[in-house]
Coordinates of C-alpha atoms in Angstrom, one line a residue:
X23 CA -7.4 -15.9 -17.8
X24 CA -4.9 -12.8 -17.4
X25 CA -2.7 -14.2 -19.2
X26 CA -5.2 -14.4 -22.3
X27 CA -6.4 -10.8 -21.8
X28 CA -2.8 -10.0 -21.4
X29 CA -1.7 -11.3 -24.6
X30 CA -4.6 -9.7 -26.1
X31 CA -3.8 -6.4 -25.4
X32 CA -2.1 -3.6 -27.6
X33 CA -0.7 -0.3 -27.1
X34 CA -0.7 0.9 -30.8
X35 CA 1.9 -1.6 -31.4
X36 CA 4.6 -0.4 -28.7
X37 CA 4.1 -3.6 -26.9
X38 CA 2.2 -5.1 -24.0
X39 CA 1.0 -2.2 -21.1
X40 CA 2.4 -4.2 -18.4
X41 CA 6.1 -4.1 -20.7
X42 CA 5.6 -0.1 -20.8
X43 CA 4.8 0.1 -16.9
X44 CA 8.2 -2.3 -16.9
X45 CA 9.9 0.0 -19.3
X46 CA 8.9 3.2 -17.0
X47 CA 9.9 1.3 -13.2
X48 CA 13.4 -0.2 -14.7
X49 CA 14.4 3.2 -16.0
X50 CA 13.9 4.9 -12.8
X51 CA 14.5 2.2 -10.0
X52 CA 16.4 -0.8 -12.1
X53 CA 16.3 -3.9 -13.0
X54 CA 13.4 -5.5 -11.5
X55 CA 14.4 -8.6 -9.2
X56 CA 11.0 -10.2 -7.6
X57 CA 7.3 -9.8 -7.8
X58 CA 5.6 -11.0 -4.4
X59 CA 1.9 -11.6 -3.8
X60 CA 1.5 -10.8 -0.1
X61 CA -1.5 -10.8 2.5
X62 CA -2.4 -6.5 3.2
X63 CA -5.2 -7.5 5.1
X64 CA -3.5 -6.3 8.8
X65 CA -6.0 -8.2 11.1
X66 CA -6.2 -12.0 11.6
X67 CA -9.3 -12.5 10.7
X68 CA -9.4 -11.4 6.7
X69 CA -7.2 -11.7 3.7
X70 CA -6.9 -9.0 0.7
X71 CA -4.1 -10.3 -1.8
X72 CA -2.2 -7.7 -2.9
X73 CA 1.6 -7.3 -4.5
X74 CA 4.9 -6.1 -4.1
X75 CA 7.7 -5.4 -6.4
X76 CA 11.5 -5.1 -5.5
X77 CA 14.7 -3.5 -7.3
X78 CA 17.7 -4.4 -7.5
X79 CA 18.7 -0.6 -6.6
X80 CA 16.5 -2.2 -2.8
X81 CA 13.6 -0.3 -3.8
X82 CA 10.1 -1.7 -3.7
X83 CA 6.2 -0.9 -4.5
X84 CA 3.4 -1.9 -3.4
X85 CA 1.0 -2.7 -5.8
X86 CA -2.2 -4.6 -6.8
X87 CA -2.2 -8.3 -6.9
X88 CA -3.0 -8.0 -10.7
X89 CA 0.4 -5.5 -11.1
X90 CA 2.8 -8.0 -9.7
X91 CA 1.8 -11.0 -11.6
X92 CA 2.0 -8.5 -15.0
X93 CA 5.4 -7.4 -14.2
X94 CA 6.6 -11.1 -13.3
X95 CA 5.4 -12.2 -16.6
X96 CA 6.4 -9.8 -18.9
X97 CA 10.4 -9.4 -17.2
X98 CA 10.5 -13.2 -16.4
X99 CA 11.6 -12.7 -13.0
X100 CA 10.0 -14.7 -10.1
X101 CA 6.8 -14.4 -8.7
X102 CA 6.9 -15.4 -4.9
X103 CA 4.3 -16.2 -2.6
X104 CA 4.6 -17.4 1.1
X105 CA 3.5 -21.6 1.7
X106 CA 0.8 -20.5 4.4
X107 CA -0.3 -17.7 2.4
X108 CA -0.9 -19.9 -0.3
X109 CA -2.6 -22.5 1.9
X110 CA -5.1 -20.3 3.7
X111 CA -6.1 -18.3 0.0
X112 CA -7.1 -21.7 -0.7
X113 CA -9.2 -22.5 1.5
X114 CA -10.7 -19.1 2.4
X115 CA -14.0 -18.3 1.0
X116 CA -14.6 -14.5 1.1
X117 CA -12.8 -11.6 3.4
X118 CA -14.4 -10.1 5.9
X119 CA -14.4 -6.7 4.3
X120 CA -17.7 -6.1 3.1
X121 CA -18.7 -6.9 7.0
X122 CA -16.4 -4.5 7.8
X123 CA -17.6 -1.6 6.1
X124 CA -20.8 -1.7 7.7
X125 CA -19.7 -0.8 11.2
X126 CA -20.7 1.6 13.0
X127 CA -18.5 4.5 14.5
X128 CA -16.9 3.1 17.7
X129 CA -13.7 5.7 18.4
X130 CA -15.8 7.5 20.7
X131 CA -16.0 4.6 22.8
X132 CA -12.3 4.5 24.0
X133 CA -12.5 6.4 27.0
X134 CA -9.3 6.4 28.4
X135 CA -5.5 5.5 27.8
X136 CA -5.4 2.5 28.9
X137 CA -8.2 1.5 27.0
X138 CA -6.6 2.6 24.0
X139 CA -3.2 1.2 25.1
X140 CA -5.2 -2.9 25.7
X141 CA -6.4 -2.7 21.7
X142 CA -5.2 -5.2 19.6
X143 CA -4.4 -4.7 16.2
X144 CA -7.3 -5.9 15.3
X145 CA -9.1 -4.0 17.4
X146 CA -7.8 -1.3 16.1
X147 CA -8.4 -1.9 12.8
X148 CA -11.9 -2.6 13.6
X149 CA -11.9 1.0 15.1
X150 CA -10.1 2.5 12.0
X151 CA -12.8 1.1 9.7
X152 CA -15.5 2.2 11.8
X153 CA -14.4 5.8 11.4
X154 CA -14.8 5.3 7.5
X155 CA -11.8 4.8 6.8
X156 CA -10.8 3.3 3.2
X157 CA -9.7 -0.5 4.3
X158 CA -7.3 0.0 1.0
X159 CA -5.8 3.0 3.5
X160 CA -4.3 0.2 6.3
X161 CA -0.9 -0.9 7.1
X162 CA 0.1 -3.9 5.3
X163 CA 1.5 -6.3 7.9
X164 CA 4.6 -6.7 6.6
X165 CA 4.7 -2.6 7.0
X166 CA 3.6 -3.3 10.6
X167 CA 6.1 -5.6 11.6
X168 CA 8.8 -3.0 10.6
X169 CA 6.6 0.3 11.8
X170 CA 4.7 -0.6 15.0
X171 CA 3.2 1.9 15.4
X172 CA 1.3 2.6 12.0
X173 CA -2.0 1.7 13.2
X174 CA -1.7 4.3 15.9
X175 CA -0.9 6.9 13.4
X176 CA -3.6 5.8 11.3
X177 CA -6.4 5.6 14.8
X178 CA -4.7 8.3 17.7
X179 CA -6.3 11.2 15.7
X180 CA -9.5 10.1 15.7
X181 CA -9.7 9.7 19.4
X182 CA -10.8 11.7 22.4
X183 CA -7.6 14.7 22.6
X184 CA -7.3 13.5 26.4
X185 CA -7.1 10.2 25.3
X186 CA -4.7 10.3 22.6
X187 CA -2.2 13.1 24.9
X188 CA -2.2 10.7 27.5
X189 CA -0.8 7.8 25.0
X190 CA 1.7 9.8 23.3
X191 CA 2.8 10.7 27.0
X192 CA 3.1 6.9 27.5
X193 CA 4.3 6.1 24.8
X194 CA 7.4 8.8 25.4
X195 CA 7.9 7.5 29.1
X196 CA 8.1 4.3 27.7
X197 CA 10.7 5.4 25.1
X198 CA 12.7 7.3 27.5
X199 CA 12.0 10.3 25.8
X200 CA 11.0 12.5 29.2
X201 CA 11.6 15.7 27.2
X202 CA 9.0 15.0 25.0
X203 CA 6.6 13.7 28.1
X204 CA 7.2 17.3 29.4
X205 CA 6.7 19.2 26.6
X206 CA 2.8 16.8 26.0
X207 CA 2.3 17.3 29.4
X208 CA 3.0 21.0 29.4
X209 CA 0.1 21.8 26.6
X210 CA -2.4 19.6 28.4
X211 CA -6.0 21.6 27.1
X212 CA -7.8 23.5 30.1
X213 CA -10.3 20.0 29.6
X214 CA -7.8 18.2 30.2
X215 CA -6.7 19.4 32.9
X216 CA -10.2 19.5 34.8
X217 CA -10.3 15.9 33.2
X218 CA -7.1 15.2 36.2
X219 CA -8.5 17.1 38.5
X220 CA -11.4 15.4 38.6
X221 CA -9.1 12.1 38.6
X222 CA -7.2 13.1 41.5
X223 CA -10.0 14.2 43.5
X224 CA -12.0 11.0 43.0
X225 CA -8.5 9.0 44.0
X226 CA -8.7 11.1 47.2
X227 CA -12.5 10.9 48.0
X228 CA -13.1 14.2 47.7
X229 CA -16.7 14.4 46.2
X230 CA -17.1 18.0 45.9
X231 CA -13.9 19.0 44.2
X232 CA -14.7 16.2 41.4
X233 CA -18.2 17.2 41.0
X234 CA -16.9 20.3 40.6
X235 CA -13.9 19.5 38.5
X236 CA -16.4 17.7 36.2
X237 CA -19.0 20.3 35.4
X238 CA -15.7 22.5 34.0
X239 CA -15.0 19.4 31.9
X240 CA -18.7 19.4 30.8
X241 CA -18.7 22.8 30.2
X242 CA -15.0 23.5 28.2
X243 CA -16.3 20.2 26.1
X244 CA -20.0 21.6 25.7
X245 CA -18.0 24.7 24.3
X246 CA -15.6 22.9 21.4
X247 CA -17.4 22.6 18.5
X248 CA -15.0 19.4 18.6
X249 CA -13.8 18.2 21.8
X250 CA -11.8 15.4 20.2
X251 CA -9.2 17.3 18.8
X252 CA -6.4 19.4 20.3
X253 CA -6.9 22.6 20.7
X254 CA -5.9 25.3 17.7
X255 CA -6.3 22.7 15.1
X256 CA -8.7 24.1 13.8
X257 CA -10.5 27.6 14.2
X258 CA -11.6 28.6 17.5
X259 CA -14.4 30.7 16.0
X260 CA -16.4 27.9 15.9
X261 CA -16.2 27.3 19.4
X262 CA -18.2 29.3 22.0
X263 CA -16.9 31.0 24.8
X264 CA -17.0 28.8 28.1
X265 CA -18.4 31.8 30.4
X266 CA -21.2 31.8 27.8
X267 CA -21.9 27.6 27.8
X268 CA -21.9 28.7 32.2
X269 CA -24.6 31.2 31.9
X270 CA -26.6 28.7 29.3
X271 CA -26.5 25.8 32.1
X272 CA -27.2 28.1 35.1
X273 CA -30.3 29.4 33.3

């Protein structure tokens, strides 16, 4: 058990390594008040037990599951874990993260904002993983109830630029903050603005303008060496010129 392999171990006779990780946490962030064992698994459909220390200075750490249960044994303090949480780890076979990491890439797919903006949270964490992602990398939900939005941090860069502009924007509306809408709206990418041309002339039924709208789309995107990000994040010598992508298609 841990406990035997705990009580086996020595540090050159200073004490127990859990006690000197104690020793090194109190003397910084105080007396230690509670270890928690928690769910960090963020979508509904996993677990991955994992731990959480607190202070009583109100700081806490997360930790491994291993960590906390260490650190409750060797300061005496108690060691929580919720009834349900308790419940389902007993009856749960095996997580779903080994499924998990053999997805395939699927960001690419979201095509739109208000695709993006009908994802779950486990949709998005499906998404996250699929981009390669480290699971150990995701929100904890207990993070996510008090931070919303830390999937989107996690998944809004690897999206389509169009895509994730048009969320933020959104997302600021939403907000109330119309200065920032402006300010997105203002450094919309030359794609993206033949991406709402094209829009607008399809909502108008003009054929010919979107067709035409369109092949400019095709051809700034044919010139990125990475359409999915915003433009100057990374050098533009790797991009070609557009007038040269024109001449390629016309010949």
């Amino acid at each position: 058990s841990k406990r035997t392999i705990y009580e086996a171990v020595k540090f050159g006779g200073r004490g127990k390594p859990y006690q000197l990780l104690l020793d090194a946490l109190t003397k910084e962030l105080g007396e230690l008040r509670e270890a928690i064992l928690e769910d960090a698994w963020p979508a509904s459909d996993g677990i991955r037990l994992e731990g959480l220390v607190s202070f009583d200075t109100g700081a806490q750490i997360e930790c491994f599951a291993d960590e906390a249960l260490g650190l409750a044994l060797v300061s005496s303090c108690p060691l929580a874990i919720r009834r349900d949480l308790f419940e389902k780890m007993s009856a749960i076979e095996s997580t779903t993260e080994e499924v998990r990491s053999k997805t395939e890439k699927q960001t690419d797919l979201i095509k739109t904002a208000a695709e993006y903006l009908a994802l779950t949270n486990d949709e998005k964490v499906n998404l996250i993983l699929s981009a390669n992602i480290p699971s150990d990398n995701l929100p904890r939900p207990r993070k996510l109830e008090q931070e919303p939005d830390a999937l989107d941090l996690m998944l809004l860069p690897l999206v389509d630029e169009i895509v994730r502009r048009e969320v933020l924007i959104e997302k600021a509306i939403s907000a109330g903050d119309i200065q920032t809408a402006a300010r997105l709206t203002a450094e919309k990418s030359e794609r993206h603005r033949a991406y709402d041309a094209a829009v607008e002339a399809s909502e108008w039924g003009d054929l010919s303008a979107e067709v035409k709208a369109r092949d400019e789309m095709a051809i700034l995107e044919a010139a990125r060496a990475d359409p999915t990000q915003d433009p100057g994040s990374y050098s533009t010598f790797l991009d070609r010129d557009p007038w040269y992508e024109e001449q390629l298609r016309r010949n």
